Coordinates of N, CA and C in Angstrom, one line a residue:
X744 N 6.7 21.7 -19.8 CA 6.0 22.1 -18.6 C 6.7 21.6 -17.4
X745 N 6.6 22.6 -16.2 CA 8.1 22.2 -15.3 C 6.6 21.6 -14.3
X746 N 7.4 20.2 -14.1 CA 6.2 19.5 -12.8 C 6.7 19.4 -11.1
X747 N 6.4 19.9 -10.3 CA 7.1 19.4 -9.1 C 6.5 18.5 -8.6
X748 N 7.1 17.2 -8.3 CA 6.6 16.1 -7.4 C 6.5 16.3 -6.3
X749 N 6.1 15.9 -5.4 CA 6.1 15.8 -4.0 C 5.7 14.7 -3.3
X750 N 6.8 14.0 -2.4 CA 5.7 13.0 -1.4 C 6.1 13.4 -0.1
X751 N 4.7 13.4 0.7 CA 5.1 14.2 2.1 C 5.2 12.5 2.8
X752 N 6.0 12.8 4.3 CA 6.0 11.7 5.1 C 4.4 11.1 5.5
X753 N 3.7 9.9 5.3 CA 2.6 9.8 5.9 C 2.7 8.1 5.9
X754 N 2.1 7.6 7.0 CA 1.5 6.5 7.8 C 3.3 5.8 8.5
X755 N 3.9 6.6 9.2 CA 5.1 6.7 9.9 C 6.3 5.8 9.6
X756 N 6.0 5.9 8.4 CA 7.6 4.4 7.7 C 8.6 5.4 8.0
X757 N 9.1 4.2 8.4 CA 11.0 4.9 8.4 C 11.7 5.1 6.7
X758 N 11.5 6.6 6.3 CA 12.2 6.8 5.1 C 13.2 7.4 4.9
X759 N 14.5 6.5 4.1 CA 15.7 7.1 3.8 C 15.9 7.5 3.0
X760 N 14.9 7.3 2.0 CA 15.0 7.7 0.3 C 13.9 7.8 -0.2
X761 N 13.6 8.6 -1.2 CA 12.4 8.3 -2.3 C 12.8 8.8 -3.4
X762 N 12.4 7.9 -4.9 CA 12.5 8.3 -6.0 C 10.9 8.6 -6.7
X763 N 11.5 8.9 -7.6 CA 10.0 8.8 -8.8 C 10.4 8.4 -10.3
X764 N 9.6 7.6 -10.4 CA 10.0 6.3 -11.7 C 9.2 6.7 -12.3
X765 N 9.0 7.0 -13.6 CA 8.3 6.7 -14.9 C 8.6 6.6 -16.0
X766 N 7.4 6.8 -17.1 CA 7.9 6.8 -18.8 C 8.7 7.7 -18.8
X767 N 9.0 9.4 -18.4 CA 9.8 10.2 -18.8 C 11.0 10.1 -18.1
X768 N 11.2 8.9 -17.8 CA 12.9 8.9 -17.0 C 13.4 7.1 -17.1
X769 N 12.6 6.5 -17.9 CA 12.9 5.0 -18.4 C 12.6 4.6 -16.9
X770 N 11.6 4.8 -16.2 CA 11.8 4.0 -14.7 C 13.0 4.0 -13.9
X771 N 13.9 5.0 -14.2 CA 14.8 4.5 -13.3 C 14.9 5.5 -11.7
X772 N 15.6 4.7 -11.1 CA 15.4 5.3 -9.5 C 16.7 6.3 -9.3
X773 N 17.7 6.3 -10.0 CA 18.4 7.1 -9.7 C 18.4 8.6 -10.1
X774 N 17.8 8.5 -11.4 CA 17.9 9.5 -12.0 C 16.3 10.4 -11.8
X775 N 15.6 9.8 -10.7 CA 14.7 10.3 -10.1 C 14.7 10.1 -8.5
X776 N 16.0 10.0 -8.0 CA 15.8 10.7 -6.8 C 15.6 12.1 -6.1
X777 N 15.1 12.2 -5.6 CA 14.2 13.3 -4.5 C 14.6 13.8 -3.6
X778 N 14.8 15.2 -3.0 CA 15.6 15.2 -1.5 C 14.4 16.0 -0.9
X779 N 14.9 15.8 -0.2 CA 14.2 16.3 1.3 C 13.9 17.8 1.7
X780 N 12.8 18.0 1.8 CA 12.8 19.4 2.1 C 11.7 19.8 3.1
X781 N 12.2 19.7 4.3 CA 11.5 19.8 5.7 C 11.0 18.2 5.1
X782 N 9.3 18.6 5.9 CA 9.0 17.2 5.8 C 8.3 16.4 4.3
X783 N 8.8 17.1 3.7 CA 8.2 16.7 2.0 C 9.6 16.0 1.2
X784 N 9.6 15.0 0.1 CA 10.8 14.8 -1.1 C 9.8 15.6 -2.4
X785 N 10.7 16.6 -2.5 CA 10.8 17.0 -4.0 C 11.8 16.6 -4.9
X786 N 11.3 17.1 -6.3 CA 12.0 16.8 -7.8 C 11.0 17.4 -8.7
X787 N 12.0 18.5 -9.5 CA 11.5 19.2 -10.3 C 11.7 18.5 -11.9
X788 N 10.4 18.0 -12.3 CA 10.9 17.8 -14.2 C 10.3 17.9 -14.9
X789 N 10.7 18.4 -15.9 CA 10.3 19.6 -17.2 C 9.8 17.9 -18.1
X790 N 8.5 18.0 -18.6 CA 7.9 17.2 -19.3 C 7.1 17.8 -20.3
X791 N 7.1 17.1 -21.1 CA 6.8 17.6 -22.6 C 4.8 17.1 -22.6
X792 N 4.5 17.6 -23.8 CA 3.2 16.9 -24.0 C 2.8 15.4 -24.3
X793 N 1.6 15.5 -23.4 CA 1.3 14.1 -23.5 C 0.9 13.2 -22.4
X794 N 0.8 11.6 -22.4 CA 0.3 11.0 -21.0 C 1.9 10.4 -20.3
X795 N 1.9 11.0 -19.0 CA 3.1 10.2 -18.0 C 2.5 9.5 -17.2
X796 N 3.3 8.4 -16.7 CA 2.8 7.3 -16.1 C 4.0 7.3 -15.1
X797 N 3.7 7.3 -13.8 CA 4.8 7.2 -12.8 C 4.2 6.8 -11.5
X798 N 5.1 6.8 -10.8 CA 5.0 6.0 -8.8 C 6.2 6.5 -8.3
X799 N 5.9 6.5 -6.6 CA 7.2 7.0 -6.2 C 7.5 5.4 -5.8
X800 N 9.0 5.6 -5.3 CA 10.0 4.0 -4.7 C 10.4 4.8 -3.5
X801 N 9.8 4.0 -2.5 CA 10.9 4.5 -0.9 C 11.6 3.4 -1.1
X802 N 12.6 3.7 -0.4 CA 13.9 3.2 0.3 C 14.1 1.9 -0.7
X803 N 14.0 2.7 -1.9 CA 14.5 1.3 -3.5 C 14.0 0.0 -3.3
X804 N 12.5 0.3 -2.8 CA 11.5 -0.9 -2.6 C 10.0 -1.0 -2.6
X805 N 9.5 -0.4 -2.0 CA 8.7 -0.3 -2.1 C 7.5 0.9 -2.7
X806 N 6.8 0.7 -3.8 CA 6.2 1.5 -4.9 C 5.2 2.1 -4.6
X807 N 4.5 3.4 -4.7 CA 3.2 3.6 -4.2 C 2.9 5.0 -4.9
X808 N 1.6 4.9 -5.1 CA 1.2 5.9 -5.7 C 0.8 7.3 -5.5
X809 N 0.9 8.4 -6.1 CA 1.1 9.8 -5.7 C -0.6 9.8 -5.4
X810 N -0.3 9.7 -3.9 CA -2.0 10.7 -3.1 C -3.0 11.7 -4.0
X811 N -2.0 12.3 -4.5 CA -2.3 14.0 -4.7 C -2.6 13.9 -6.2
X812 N -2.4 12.9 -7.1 CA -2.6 12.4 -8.3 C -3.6 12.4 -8.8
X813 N -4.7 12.9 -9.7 CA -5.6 13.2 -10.2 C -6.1 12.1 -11.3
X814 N -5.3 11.5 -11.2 CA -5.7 10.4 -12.4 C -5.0 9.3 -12.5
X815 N -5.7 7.5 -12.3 CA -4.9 6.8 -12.5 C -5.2 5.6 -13.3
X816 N -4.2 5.1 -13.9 CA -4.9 3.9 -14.9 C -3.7 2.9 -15.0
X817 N -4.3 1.6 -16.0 CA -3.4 0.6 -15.6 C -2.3 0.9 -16.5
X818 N -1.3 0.6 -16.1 CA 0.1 0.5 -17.2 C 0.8 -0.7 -17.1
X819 N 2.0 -0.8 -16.8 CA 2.8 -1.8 -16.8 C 2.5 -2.7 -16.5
X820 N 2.1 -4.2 -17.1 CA 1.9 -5.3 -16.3 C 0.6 -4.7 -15.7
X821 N -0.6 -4.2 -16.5 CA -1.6 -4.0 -15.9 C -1.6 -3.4 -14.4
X822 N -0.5 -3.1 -13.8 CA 0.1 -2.4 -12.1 C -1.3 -0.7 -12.7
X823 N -1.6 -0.2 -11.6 CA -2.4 1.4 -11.8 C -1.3 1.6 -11.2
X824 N -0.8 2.9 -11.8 CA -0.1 4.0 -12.2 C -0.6 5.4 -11.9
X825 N -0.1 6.3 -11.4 CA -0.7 8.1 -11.3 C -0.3 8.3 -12.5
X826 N -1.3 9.4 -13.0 CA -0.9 9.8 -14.1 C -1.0 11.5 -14.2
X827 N 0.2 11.7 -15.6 CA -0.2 13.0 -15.6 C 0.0 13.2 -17.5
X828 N -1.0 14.3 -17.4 CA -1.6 14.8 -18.8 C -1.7 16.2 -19.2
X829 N -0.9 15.9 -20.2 CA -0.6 17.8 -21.0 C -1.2 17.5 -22.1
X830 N -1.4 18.3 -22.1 CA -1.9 19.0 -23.4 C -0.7 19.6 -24.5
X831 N -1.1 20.1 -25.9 CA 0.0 20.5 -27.0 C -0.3 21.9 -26.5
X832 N -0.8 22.6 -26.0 CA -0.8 23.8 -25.7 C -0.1 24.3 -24.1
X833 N 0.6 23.4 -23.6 CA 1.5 22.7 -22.0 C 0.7 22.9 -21.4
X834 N -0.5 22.8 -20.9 CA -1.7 22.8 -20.0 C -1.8 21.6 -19.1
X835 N -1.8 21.5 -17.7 CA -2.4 20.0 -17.5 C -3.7 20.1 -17.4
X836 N -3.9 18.6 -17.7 CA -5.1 18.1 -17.9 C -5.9 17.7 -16.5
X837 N -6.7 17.7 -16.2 CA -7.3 17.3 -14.6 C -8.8 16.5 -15.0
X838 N -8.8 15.7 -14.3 CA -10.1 14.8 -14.3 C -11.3 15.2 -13.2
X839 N -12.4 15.9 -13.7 CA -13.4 16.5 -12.9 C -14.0 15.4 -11.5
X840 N -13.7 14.1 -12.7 CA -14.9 13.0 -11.5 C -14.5 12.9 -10.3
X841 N -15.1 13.2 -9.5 CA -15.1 12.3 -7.9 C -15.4 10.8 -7.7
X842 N -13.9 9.6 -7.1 CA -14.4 8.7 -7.0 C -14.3 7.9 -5.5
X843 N -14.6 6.9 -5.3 CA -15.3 6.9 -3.6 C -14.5 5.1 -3.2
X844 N -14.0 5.1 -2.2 CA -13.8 3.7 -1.6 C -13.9 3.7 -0.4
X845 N -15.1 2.6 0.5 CA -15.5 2.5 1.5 C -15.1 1.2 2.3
X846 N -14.2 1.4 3.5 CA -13.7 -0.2 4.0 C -15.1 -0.4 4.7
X847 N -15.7 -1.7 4.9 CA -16.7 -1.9 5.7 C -16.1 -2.6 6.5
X848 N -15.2 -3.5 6.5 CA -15.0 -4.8 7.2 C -13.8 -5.0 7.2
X849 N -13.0 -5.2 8.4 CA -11.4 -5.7 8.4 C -11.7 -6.8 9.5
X850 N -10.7 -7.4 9.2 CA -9.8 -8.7 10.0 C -8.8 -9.0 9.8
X851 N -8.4 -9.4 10.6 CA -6.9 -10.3 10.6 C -7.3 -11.5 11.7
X852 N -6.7 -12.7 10.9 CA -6.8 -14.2 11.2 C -5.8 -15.0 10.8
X853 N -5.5 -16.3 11.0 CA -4.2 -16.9 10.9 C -5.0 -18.0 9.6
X854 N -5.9 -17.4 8.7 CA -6.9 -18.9 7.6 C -7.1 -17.8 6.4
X855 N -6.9 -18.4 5.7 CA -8.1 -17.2 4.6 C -9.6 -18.1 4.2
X856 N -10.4 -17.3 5.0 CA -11.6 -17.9 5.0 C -12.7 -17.2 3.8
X857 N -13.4 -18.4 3.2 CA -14.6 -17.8 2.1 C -15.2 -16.8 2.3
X858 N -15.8 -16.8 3.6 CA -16.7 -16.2 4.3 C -16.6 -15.2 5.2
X859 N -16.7 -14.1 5.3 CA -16.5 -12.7 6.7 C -16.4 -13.9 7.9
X860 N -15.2 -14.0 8.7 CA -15.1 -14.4 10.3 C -14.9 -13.1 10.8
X861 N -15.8 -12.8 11.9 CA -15.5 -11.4 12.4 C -14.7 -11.6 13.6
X862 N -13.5 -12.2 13.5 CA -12.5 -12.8 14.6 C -10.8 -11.8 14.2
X863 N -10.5 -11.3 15.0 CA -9.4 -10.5 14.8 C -8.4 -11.2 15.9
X864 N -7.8 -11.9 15.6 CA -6.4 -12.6 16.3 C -5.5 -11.7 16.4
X865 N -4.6 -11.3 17.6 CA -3.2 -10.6 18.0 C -2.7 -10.9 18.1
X866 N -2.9 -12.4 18.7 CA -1.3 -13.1 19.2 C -1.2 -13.8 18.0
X867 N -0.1 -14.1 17.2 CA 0.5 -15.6 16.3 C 1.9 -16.4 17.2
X868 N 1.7 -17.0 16.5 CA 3.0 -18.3 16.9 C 3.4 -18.5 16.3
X869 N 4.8 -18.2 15.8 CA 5.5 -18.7 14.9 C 5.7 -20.2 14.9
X870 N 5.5 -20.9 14.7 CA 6.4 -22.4 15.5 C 5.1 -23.4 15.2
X871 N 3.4 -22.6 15.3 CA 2.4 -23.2 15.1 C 1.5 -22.4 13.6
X872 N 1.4 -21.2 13.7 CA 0.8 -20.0 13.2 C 1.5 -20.6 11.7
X873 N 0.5 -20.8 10.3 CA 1.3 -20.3 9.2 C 1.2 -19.2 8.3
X874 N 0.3 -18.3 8.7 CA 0.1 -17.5 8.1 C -0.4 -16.7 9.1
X875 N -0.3 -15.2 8.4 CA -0.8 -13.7 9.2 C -1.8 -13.3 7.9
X876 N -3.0 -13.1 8.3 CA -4.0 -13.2 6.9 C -5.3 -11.5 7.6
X877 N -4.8 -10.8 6.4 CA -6.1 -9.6 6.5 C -6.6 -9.9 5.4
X878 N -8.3 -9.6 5.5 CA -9.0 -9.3 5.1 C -10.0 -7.9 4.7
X879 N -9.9 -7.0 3.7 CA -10.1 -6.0 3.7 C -11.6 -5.8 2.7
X880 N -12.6 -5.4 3.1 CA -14.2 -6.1 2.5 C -14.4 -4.1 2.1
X881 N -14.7 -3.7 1.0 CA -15.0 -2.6 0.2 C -16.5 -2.4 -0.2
X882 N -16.7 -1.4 0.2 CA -18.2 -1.2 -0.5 C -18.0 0.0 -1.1
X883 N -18.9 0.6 -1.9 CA -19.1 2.2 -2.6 C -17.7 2.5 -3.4
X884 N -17.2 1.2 -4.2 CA -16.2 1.2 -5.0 C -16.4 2.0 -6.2
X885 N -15.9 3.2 -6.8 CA -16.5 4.0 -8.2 C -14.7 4.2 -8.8
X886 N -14.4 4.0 -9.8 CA -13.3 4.2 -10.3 C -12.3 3.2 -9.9
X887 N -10.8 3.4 -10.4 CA -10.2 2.2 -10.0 C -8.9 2.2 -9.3
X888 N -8.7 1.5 -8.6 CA -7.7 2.0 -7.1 C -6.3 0.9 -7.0
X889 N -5.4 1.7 -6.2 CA -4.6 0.4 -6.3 C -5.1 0.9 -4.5
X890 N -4.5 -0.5 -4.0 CA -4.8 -0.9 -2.5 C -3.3 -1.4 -2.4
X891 N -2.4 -0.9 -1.4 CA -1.4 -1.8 -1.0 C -1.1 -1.8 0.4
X892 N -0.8 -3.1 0.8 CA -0.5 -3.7 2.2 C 0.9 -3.6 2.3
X893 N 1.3 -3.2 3.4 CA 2.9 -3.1 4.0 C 2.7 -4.0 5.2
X894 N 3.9 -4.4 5.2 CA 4.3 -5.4 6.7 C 5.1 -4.7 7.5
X895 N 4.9 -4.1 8.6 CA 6.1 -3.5 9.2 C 6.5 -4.7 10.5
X896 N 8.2 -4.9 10.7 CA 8.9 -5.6 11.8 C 8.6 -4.4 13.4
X897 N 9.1 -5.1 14.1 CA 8.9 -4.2 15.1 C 10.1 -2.9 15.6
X898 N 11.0 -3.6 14.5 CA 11.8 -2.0 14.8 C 11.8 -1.2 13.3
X899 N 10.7 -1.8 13.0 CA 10.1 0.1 11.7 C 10.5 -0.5 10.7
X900 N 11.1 -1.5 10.2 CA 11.4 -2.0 8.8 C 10.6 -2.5 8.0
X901 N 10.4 -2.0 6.7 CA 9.4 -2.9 5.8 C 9.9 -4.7 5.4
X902 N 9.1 -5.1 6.3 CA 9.1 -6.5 5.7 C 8.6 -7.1 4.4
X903 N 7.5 -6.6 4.1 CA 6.6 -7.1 2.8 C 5.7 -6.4 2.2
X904 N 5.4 -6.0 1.2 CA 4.7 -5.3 0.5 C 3.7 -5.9 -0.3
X905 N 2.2 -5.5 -0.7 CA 2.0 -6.3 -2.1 C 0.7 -5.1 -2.6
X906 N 0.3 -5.6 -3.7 CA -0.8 -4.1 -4.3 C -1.5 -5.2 -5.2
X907 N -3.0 -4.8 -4.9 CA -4.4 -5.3 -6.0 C -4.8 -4.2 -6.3
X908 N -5.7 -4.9 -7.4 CA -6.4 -3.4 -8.1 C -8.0 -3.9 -7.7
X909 N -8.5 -2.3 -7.3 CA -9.5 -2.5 -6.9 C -10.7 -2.1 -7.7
X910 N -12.2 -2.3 -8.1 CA -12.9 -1.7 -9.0 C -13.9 -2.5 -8.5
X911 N -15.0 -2.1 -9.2 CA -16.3 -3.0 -8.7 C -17.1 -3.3 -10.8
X912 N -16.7 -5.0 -10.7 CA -16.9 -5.1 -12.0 C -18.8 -4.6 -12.4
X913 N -19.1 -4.5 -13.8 CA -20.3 -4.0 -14.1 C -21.3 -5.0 -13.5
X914 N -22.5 -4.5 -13.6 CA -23.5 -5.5 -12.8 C -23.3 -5.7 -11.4
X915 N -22.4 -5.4 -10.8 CA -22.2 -5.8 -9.5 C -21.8 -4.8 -8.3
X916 N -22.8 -3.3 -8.5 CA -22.6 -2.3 -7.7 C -23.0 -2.3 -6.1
X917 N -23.6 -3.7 -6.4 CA -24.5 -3.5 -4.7 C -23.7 -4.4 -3.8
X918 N -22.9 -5.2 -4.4 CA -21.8 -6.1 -4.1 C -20.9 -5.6 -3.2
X919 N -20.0 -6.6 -2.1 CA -18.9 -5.8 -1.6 C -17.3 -6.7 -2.3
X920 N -16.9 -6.0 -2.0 CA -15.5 -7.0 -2.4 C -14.7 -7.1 -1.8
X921 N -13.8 -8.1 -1.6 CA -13.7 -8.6 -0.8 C -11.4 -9.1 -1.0
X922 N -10.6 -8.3 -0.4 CA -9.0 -8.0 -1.0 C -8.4 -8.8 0.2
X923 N -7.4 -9.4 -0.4 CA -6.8 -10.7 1.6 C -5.2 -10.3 0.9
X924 N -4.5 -9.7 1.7 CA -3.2 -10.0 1.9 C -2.7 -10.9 3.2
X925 N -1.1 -11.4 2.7 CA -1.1 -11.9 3.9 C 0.3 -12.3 3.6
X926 N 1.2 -12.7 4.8 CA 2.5 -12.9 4.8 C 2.5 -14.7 5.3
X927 N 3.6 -15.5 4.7 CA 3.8 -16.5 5.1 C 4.6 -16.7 6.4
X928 N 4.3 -17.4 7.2 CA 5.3 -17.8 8.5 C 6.6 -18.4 8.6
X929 N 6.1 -19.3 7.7 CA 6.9 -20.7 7.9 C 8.6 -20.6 6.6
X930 N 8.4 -19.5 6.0 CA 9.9 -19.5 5.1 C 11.3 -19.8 5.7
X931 N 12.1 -20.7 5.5 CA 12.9 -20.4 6.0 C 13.6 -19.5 5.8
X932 N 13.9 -18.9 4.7 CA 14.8 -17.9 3.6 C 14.9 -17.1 5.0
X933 N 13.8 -16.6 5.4 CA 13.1 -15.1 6.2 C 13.4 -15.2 7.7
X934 N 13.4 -14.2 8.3 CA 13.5 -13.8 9.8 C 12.4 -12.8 10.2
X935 N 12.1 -13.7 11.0 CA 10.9 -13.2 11.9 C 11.1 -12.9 13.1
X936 N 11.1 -11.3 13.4 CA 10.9 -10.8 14.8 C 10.8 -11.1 15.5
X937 N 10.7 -11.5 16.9 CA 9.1 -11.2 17.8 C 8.8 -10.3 18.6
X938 N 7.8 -9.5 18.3 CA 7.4 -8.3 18.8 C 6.1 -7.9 18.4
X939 N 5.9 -7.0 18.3 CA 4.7 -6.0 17.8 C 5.1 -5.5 16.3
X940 N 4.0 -6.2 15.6 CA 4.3 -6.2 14.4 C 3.2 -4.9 13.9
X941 N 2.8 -4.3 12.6 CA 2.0 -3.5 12.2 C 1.8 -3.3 11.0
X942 N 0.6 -3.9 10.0 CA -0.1 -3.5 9.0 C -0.8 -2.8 8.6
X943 N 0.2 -2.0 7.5 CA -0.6 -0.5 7.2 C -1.1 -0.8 5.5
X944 N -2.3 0.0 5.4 CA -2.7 -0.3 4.3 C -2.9 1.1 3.4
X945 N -2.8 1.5 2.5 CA -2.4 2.9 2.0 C -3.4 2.3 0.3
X946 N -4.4 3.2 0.0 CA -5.1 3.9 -1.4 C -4.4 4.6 -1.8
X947 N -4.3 4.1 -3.2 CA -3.9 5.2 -4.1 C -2.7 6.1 -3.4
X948 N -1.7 5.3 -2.7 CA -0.5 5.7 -1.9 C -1.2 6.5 -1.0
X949 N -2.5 6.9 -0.5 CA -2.4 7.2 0.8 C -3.1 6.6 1.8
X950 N -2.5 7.3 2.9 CA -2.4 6.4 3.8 C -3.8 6.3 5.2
X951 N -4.3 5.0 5.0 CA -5.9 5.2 5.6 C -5.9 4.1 6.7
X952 N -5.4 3.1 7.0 CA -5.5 2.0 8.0 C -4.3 1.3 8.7
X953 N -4.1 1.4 10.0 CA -2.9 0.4 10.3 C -3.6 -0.4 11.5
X954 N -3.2 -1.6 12.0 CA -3.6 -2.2 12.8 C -2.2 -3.1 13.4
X955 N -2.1 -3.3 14.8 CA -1.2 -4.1 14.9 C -1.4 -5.8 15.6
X956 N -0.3 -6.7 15.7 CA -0.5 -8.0 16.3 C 0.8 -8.6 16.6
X957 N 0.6 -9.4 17.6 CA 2.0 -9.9 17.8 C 2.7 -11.1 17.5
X958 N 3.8 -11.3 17.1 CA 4.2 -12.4 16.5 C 6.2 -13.0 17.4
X959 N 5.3 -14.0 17.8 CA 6.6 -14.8 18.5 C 6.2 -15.8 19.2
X960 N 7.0 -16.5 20.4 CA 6.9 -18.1 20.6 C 5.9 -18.1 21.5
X961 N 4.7 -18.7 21.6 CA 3.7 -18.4 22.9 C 4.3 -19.7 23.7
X962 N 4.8 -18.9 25.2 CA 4.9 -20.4 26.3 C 3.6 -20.4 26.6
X963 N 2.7 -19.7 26.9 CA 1.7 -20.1 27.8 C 0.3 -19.2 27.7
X964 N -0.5 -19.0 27.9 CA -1.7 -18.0 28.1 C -2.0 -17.5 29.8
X965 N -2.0 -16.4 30.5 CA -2.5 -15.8 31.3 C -4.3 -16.5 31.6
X966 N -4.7 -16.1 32.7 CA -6.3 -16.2 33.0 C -6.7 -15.7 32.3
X967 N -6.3 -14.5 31.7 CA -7.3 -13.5 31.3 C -7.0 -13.8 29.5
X968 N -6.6 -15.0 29.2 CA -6.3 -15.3 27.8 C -5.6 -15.0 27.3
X969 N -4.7 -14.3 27.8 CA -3.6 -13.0 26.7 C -2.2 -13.9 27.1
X970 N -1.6 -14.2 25.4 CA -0.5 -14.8 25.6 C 0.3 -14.5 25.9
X971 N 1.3 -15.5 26.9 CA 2.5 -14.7 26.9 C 3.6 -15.5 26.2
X972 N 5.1 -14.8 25.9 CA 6.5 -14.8 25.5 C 7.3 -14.6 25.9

């Protein structure tokens, strides 16, 4: 059965490349790269019956999952995966359920705190600041999600990436849950901007939140409290 991939441009990364990795191509990125057609990457591949397990790779880094994907479950290293499903008769297969994820609560703070602070920090300091810390609080969780956080620099580069899996264990539907990514400050290995930084957060590779904050040397604070650099 001939499948056409597709990932269209969304939540404004600068993309050079995109592949698509899965079981029917051994994961590899070359032999699933994509070109460009207007504003979409396609790749056409003829797949036999059965369960495929795949993700796209931008720019030979970062992983995320097909939006448009009907089905997904854990695979490798427990990672959720899009999936796709034939039948012996070449039919795909489609999953009727509707399932639901609701952000109630975001922040960003320089602590990872137990407890909801409803304090959203913009300015950091490198030099004082050790961490850049969101918190992303979930209610009306039904099925199971991957959630990934991107770091963008201020001139459009991905800095850091990372992905949880999201679900709401049994017994605990009325519950919210509660996901913290966050980047370290203090590495030396790493180079840090300073500018206007931006965290975008993307379900199931699509793309639903970004927020930005600033990161560099504070000399001093203004009256009006707003740092300056």
């Amino acid at each position: 059965m001939n499948i056409r991939f597709e990932y269209k441009d969304n939540g404004d990364l600068i993309i050079n490349k995109v592949s698509v990795i899965g079981s029917f191509n051994n994961y590899d990125v070359n032999s699933g790269a994509m070109k460009k057609e207007n504003d979409k990457w396609v790749l056409d591949i003829n797949l036999s019956s059965g369960e495929h397990y795949y993700k796209f790779i931008i720019n030979d880094r970062l992983k995320l999952n097909d939006p448009t994907a009907n089905i997904y479950l854990p695979h490798v290293n427990d990672e959720i995966y899009s999936v796709i499903m034939i039948n012996e008769n070449d039919d795909r297969l489609y999953n009727n359920t509707e399932y639901t994820v609701n952000i109630e609560k975001y922040n960003i703070t320089a602590n990872v705190y137990d407890q909801y602070v409803p304090i959203n920090k913009k300015d950091f300091d490198i030099t004082m600041d050790k961490k850049v810390v969101t918190r992303f609080q979930f209610t009306n969780v039904t099925g199971i999600h991957a959630v990934t956080a991107i770091w963008v620099t201020p001139n459009g580069e991905i800095f850091d990436s990372s992905e949880n899996i999201l679900f709401t264990p049994k017994g605990e539907e009325n519950k919210p849950i509660d996901i913290w990514f966050w980047i370290e400050l203090q590495n030396s290995k790493r180079n840090y901007p300073s500018g206007k930084w931006a965290i975008k957060l993307f379900v199931d590779g699509e793309f639903v939140l970004e927020d930005e904050f600033v990161l560099g040397k504070i000399n001093s604070y203004s009256s009006y409290g707003q740092a300056r650099y």
